[in-house]
Short mmCIF file of C-alpha atoms in Angstrom, two decimals:
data_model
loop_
_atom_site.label_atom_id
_atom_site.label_comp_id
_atom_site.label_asym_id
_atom_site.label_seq_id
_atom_site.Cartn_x
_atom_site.Cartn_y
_atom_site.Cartn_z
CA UNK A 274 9.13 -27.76 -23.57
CA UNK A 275 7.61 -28.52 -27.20
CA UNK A 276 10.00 -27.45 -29.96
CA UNK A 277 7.68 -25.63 -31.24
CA UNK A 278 6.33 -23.87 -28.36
CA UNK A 279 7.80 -19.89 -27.39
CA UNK A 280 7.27 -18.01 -24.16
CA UNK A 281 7.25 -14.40 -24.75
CA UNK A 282 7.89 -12.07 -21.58
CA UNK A 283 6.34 -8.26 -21.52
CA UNK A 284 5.85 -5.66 -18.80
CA UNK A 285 3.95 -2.89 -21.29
CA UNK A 286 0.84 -2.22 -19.89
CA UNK A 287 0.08 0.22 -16.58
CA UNK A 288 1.94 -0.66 -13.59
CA UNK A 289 4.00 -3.76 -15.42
CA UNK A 290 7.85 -4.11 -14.19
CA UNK A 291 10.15 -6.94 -15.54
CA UNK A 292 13.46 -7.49 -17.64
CA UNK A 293 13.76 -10.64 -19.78
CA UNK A 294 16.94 -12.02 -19.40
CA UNK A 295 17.15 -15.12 -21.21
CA UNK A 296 15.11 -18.76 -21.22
CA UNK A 297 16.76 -21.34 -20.71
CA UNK A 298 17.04 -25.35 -20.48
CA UNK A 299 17.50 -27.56 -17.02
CA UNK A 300 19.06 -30.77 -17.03
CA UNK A 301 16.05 -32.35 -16.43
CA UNK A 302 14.65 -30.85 -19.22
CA UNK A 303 12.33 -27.72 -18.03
CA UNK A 304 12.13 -24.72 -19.47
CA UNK A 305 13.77 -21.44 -17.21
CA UNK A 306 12.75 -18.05 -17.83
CA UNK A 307 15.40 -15.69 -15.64
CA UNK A 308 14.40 -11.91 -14.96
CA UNK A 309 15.10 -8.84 -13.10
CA UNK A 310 13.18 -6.10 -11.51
CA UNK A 311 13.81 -3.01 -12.50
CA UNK A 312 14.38 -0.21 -9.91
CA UNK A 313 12.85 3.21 -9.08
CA UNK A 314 14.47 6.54 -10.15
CA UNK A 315 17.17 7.19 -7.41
CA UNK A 316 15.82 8.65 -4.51
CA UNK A 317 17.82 11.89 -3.66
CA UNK A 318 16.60 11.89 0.50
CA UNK A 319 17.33 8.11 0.78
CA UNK A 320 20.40 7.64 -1.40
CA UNK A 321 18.93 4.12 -2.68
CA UNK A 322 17.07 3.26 -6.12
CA UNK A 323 13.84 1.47 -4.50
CA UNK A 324 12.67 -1.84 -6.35
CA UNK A 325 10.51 -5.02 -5.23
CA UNK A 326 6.90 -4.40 -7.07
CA UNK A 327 7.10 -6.63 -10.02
CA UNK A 328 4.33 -6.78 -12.90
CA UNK A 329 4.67 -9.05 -15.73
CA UNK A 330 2.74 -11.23 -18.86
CA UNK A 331 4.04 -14.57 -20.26
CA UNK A 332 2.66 -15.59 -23.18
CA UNK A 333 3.08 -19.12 -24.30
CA UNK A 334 2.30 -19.78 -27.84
CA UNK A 335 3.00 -23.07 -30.61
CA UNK A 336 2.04 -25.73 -28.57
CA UNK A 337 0.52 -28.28 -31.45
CA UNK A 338 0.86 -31.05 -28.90
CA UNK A 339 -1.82 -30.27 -26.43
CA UNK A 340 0.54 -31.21 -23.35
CA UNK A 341 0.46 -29.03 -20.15
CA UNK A 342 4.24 -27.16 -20.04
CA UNK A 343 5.60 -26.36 -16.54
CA UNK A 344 7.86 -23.36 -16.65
CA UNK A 345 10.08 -22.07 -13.73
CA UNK A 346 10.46 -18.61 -13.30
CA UNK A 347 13.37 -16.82 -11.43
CA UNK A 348 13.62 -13.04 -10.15
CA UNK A 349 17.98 -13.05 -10.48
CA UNK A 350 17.77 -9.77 -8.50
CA UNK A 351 15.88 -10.73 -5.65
CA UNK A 352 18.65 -10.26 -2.59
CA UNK A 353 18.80 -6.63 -3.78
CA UNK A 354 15.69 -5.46 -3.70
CA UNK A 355 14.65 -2.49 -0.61
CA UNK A 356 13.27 -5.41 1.79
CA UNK A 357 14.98 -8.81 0.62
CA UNK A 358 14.02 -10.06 3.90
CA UNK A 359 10.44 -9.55 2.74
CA UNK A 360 10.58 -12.81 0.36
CA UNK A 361 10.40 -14.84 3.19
CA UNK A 362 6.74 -16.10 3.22
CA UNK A 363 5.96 -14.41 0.34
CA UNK A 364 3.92 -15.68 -2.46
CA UNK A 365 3.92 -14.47 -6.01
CA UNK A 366 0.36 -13.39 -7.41
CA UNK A 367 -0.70 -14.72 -10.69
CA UNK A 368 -4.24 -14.19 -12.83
CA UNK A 369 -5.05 -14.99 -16.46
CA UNK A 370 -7.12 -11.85 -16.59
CA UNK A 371 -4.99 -8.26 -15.77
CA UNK A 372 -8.46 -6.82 -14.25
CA UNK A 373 -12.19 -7.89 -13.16
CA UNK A 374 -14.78 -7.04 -11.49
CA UNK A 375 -14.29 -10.27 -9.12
CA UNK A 376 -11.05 -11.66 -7.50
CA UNK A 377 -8.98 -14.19 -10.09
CA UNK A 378 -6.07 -13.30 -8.64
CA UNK A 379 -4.53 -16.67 -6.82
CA UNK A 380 -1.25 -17.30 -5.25
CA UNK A 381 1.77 -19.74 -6.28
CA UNK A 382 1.88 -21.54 -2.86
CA UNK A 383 5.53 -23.38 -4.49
CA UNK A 384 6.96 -19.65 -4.40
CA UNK A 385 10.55 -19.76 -2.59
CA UNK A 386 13.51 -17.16 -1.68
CA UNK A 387 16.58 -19.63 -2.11
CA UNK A 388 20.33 -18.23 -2.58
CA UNK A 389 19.25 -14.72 -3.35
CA UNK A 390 16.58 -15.63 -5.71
CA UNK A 391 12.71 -15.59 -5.88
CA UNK A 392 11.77 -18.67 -7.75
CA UNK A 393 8.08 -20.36 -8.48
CA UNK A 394 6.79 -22.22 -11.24
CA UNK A 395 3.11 -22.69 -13.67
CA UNK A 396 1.80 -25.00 -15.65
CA UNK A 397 0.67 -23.41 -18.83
CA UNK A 398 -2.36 -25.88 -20.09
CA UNK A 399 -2.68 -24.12 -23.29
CA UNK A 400 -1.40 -21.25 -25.66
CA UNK A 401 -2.49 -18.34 -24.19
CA UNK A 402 -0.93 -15.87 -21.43
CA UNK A 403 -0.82 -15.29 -17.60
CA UNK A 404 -0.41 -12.53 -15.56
CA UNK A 405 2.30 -12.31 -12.56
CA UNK A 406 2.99 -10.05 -10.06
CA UNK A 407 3.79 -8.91 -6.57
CA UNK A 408 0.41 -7.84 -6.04
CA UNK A 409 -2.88 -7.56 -8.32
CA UNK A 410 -2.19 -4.39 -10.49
CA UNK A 411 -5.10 -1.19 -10.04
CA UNK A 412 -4.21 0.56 -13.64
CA UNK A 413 -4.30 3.72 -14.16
CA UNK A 414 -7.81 3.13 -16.30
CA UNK A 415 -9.39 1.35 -13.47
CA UNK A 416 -8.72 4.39 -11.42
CA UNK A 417 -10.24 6.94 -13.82
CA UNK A 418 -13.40 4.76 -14.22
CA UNK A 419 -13.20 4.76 -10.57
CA UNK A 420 -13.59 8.99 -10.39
CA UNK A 421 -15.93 8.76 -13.12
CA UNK A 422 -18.16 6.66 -10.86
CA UNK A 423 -17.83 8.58 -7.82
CA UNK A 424 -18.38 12.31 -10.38
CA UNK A 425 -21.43 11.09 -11.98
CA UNK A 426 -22.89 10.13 -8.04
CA UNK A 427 -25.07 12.24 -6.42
CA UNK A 428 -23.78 14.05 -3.03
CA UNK A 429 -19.75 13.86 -4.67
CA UNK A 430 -17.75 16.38 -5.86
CA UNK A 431 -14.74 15.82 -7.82
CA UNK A 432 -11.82 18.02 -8.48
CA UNK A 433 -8.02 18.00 -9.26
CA UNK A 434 -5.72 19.26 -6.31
CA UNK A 435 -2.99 19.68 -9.24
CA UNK A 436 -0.95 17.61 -11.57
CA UNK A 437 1.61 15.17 -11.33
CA UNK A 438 4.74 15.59 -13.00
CA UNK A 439 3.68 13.46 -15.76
CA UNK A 440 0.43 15.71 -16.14
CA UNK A 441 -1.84 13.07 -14.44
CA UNK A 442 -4.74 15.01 -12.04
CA UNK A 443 -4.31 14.26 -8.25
CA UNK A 444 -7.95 13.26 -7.80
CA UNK A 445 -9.63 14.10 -4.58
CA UNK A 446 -13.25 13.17 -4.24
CA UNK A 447 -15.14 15.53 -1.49
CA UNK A 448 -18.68 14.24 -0.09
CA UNK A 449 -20.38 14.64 3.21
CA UNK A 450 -22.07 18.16 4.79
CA UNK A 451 -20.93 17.86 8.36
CA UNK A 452 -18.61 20.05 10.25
CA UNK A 453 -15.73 17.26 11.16
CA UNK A 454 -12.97 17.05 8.65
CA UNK A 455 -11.58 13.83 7.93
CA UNK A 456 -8.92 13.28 5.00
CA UNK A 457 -8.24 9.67 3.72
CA UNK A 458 -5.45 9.36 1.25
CA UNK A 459 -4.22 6.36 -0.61
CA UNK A 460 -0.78 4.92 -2.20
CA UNK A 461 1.71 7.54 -1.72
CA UNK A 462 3.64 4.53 -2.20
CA UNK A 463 2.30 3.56 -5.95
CA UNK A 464 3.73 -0.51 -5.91
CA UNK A 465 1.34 -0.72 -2.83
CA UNK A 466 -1.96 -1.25 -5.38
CA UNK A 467 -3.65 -2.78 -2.36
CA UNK A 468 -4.83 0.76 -1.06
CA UNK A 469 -6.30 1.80 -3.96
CA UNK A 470 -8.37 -0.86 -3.53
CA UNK A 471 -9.29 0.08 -0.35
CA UNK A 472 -10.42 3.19 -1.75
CA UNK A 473 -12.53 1.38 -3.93
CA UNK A 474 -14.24 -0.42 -1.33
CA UNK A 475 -14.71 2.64 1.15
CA UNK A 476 -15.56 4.77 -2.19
CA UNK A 477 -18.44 2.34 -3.20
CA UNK A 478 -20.19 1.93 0.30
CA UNK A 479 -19.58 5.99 0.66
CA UNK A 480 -21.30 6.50 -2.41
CA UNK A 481 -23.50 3.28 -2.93
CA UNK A 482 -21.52 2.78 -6.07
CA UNK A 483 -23.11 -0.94 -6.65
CA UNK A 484 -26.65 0.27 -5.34
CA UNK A 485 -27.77 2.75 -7.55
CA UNK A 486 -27.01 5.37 -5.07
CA UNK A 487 -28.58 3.62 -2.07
CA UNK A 488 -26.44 3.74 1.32
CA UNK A 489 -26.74 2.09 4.53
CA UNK A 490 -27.88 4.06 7.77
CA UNK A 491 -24.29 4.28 9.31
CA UNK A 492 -23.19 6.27 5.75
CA UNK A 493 -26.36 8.45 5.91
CA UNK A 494 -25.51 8.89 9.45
CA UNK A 495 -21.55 9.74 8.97
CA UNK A 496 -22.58 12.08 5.94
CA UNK A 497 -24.25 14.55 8.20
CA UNK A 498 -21.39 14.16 10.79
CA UNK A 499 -18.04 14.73 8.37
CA UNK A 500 -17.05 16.49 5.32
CA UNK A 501 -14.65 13.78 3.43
CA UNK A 502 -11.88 14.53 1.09
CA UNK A 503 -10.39 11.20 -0.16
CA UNK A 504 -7.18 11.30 -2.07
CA UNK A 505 -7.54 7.33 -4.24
CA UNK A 506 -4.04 7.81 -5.64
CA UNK A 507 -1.39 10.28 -4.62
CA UNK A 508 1.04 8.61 -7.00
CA UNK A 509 -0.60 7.97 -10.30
CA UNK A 510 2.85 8.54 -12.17
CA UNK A 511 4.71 6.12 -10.62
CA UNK A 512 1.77 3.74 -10.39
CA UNK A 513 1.95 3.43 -14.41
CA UNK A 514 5.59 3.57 -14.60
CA UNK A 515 5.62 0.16 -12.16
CA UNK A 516 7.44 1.83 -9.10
CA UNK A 517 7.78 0.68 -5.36
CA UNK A 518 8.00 3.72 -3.60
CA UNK A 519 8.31 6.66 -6.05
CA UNK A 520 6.98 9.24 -8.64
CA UNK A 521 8.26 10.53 -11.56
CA UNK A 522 11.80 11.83 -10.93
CA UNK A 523 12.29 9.77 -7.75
CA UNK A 524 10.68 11.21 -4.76
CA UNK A 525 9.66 9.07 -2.24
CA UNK A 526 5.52 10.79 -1.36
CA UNK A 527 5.99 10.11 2.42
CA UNK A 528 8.93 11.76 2.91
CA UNK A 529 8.44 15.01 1.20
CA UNK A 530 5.47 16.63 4.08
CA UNK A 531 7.65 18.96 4.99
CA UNK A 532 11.71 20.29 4.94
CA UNK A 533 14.31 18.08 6.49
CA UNK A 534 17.31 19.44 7.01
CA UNK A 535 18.36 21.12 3.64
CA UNK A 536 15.82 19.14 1.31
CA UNK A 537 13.54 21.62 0.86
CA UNK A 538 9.98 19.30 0.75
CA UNK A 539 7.30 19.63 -0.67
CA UNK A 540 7.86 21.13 -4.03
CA UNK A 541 6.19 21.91 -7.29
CA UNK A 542 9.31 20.57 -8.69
CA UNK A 543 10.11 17.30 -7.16
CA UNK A 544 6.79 16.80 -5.30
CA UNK A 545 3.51 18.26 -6.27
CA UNK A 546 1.58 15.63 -5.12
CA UNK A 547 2.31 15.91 -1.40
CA UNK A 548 2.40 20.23 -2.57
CA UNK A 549 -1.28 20.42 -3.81
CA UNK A 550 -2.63 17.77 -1.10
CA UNK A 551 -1.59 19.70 2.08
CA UNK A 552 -2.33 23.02 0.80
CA UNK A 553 -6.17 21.72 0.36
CA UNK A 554 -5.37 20.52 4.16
CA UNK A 555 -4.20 23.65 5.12
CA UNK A 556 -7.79 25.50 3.53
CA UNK A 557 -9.95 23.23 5.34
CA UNK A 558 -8.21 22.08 8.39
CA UNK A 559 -8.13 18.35 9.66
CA UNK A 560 -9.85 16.67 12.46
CA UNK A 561 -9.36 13.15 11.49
CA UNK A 562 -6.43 11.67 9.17
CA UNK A 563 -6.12 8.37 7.41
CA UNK A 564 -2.77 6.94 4.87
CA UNK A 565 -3.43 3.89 3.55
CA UNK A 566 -0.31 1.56 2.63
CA UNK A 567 0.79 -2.02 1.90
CA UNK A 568 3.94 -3.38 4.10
CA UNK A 569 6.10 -5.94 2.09
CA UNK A 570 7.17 -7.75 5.70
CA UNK A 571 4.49 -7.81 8.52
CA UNK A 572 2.24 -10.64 7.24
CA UNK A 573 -1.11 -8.67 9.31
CA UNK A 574 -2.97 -5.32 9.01
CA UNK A 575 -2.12 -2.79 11.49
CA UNK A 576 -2.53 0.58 12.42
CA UNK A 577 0.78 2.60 13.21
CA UNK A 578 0.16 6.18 14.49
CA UNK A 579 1.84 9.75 15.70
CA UNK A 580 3.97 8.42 18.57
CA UNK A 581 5.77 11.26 20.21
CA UNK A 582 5.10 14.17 18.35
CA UNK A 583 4.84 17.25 19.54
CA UNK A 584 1.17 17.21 20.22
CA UNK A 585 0.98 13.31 20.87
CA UNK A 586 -0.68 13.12 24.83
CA UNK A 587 -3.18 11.57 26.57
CA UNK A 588 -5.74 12.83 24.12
CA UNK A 589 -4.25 11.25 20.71
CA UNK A 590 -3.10 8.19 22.60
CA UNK A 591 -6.89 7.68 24.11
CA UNK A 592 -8.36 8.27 20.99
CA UNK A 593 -5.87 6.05 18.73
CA UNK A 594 -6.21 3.23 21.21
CA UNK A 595 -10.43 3.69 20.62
CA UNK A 596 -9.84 3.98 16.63
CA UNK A 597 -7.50 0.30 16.55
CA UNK A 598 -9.73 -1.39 19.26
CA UNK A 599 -13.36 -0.69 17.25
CA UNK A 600 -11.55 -1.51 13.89
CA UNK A 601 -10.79 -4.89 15.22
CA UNK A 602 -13.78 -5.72 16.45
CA UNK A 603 -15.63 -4.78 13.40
CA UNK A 604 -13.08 -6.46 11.23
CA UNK A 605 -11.42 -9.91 11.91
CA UNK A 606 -8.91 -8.91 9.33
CA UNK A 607 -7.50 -5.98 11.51
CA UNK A 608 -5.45 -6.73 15.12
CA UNK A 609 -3.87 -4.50 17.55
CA UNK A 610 -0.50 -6.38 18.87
CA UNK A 611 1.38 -6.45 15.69
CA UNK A 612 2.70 -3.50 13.74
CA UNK A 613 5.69 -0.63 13.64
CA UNK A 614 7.42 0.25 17.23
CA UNK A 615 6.98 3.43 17.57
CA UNK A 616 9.89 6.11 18.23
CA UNK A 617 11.72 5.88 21.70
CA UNK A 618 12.28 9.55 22.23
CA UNK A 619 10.41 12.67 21.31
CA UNK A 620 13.89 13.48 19.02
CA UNK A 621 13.36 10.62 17.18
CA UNK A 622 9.89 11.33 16.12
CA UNK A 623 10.69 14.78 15.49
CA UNK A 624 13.25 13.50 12.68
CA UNK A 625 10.35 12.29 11.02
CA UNK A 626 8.44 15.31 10.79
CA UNK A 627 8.68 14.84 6.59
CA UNK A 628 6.12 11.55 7.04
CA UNK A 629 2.44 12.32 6.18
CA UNK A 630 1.09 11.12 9.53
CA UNK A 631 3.38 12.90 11.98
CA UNK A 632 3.13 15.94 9.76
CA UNK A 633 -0.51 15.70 10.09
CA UNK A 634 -0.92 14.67 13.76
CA UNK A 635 1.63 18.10 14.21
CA UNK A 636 0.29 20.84 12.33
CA UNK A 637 -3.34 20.07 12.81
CA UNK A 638 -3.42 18.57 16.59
CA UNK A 639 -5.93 15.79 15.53
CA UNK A 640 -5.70 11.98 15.09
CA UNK A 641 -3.69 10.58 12.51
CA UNK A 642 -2.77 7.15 11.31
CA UNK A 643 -1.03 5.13 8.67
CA UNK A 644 -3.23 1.99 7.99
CA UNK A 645 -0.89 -1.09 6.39
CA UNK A 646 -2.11 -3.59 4.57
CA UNK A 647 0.27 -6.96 3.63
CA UNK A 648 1.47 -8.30 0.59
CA UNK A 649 1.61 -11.70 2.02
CA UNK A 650 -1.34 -13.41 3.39
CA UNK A 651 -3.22 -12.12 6.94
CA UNK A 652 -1.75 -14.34 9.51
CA UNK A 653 -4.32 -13.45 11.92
CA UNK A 654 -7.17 -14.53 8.99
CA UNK A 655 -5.56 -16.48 6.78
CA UNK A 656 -6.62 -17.53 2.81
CA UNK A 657 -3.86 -19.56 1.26
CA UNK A 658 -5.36 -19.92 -2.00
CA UNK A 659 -5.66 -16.11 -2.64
CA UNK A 660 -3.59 -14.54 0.30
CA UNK A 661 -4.61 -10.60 0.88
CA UNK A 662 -6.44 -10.33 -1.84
CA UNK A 663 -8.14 -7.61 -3.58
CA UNK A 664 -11.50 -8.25 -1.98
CA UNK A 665 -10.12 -8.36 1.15
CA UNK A 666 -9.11 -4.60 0.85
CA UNK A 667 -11.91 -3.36 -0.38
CA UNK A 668 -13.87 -4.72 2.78
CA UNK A 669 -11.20 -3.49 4.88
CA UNK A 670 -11.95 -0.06 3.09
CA UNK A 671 -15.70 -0.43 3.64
CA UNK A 672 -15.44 -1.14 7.41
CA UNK A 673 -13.50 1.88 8.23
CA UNK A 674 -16.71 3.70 8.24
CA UNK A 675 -17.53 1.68 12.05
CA UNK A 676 -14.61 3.17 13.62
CA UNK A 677 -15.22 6.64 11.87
CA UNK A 678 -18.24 6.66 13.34
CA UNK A 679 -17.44 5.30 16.96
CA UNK A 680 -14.16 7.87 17.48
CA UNK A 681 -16.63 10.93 15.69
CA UNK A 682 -18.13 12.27 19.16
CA UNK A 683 -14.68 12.23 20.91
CA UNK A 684 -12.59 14.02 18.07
CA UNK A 685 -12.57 17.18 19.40
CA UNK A 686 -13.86 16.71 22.98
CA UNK A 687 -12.23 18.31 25.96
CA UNK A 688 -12.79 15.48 28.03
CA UNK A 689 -12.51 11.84 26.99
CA UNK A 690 -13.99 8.56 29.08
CA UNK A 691 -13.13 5.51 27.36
CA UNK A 692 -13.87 1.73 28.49
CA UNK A 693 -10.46 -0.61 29.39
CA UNK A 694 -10.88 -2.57 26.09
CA UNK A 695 -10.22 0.56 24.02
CA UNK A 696 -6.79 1.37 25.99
CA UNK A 697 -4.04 1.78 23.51
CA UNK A 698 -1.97 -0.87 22.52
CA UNK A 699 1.74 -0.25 21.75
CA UNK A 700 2.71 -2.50 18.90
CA UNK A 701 5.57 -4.73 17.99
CA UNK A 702 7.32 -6.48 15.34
CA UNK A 703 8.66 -9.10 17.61
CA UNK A 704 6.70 -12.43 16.17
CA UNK A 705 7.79 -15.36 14.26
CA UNK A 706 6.30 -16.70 11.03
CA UNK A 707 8.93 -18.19 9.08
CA UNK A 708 12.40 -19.29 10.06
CA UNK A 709 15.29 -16.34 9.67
CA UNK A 710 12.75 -13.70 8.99
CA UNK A 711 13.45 -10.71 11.03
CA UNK A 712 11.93 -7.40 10.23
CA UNK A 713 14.12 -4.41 9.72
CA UNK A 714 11.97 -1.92 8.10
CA UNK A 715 10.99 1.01 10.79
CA UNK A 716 7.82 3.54 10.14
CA UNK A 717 9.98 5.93 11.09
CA UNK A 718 13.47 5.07 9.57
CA UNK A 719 14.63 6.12 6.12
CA UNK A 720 15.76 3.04 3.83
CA UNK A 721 19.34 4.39 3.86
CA UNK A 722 19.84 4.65 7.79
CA UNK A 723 18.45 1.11 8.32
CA UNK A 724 21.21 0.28 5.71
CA UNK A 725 23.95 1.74 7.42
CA UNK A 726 23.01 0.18 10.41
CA UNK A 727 23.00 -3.20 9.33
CA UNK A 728 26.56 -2.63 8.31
#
């Protein structure tokens, strides 16, 4: 690198995560910057500090020269991250803008997981900075603009179900006059910025929020059918503090639905996200129940549902199978095959009472699902250059409204009839798409047990 020219390294802005470590010379004369993620506050249920979401801004500044400077960059702590098997196929994001109204987001195809380090390198062609990270960031601004758009629309209603124990409002936008109750919630997990996107893009077409106010037929139509409540972030706190999988003192949001053994979930105290969100449920019932989350391994989007609950049957199974089935075919970007096994045994799932979806699917007997969305590209609709991107969720978000409307009459029917195309699908994570990756994260497993398995 020039003499002359510095690379400064910062994480200060909403959602940024990175430690400097030092820059240093290669033999061959190329300039190494080495870093660290920093983890989560410890995470009392799971016994593990959380940490893979990475957010950071290089700035490179003195070049007099006017030559291009390649720079390699190395994440030191990358083998002990939660999913370190999750590098595998992964590709680091990188933008020259933080935020926009259009995607500039690309990927670093030369990204690589080699000897317990995530590597990649950039070509800085002039003084000026870039942005890098494990996904594109959704600050915390961009998500108040967000409820500012949807509370100045007419038809919406927004109000706080509480505060977060950094004071932040848990936002939940209401719209819709029918008698069908159907809760959508987003990024209980705050380093998964991807669903908050999707809230954007089922927010907007909801609300014709780039129309002036003008819907389409199907939203006029589903607006008379279902009152919505839509959650856009359940973990603002730890989405500004850069966190994986946690809020403010270290609770992990979808595992704090209800008591497991004695961890006493949810509280004001540790949880009052999760606390204010399911005593709303509990005022207005549920008949339909989406959680929207990114998966750092499963390169697809997939649907993973209430498996062997207590009130999981012929009904749920019929109707889940319907839900997946229509999603696909309305969206090339969703697929039925791959995803989470579900639970062997009733015992299991009842174990896992504490996540949002079986909690759900239990206390209210109606369809629930966790929707994932992949920080690596969509094998089954691939886009190299800019992997999942940030568009890509928000039309994922947008075409949830087909399958909203196609599962509405059966809901609550006595009596379902559906055709053989729409017959569930049990998922698996038994695929190949890079050589030695093996999943080992389970919807239903806490971090910790998978651990001590492994051992």
């Amino acid at each position: 690198m020039s003499p002359s020219a510095h690379i400064s390294i910062s994480d200060a802005y909403d959602g940024g995560n990175i430690k400097f470590l030092k820059m240093s010379i290669e033999d061959d004369g190329s300039t190494k910057i080495s870093l660290e993620i920093k983890p989560d506050i410890y995470t009392e249920l799971e016994k593990i500090s959380h940490m893979q979401y990475f957010s950071f801004r290089s700035t490179l500044s003195g070049i007099t020269d006017g030559k291009p400077q390649t720079v390699k960059y190395v994440i030191e702590n990358a083998s002990k991250v939660s999913y370190p098997v999750a590098w595998q196929g992964s590709t680091v994001c990188y933008s020259k803008a933080l935020e926009g109204e259009s995607d500039s987001w690309k990927r670093k195809m030369d990204t690589r997981y080699v000897n317990g380090e995530l590597t990649w390198t950039h070509t800085h062609a002039s003084n000026g900075s870039v942005y890098f990270g494990y996904f594109p960031p959704f600050s915390y601004s961009r998500h108040l603009s967000l409820v500012a758009k949807c509370a100045a629309t007419s038809g919406a209603d927004v109000q706080s179900l509480g505060k977060s124990l950094d004071g932040r409002e848990i936002d939940c936008v209401s719209l819709g006059k029918g008698n069908t109750v159907c809760w959508i919630i987003h990024r209980q997990h705050p380093g998964e910025s991807m669903a908050e996107f999707y809230a954007e893009g089922l927010l907007t077409r909801l609300l014709g929020l780039d129309s002036d106010g003008n819907v389409d037929d199907i939203v006029r139509d589903l607006l008379l059918k279902y009152t919505f409540y839509i959650v856009p972030n359940m973990c603002p706190d730890g989405s500004v503090r850069g966190h994986l999988r946690t809020n403010a003192c270290g609770a992990n949001l979808n595992r704090e639905w209800c008591t497991k053994g004695d961890y006493e979930a949810p509280t004001l105290k540790r949880s009052p996200e999760v606390f204010g969100v399911l005593n709303k449920m509990d005022e207005t019932g549920v008949d339909m129940f989406l959680d929207i989350h990114g998966d750092e391994e499963l390169p697809f989007n997939f649907i993973s549902g209430a498996e062997k609950v207590p009130t999981w049957g012929t009904r749920l199974e019929s109707l889940h199978g319907a839900f997946v089935a229509e999603y696909s075919r309305i969206n090339p970007d969703m697929q039925q095959n791959i995803g989470y096994p579900p639970p062997e045994t009733e015992k299991d799932a009842l174990n896992y009472l504490n996540v949002a979806t079986n909690q759900v699917a239990t206390r209210f007997n109606c369809l629930a699902l966790t929707l994932e969305m992949p920080f690596k590209d969509c094998s089954s609709n691939p886009d190299p250059e800019f992997g999942w991107s940030q568009d890509a969720c928000r039309r994922l978000g947008a075409s949830v409204l087909g399958p909203l409307a196609y599962i509405h009459p059966h809901l609550r029917a006595e009596t379902l009839s559906f055709p053989p195309e729409d017959a569930y699908v049990c998922p698996t994570d038994n695929f190949v798409d890079h050589e030695d990756f093996k999943p080992m994260k389970r919807m239903y497993s806490d971090h910790y047990s998978i651990l001590q398995q492994q051992q």
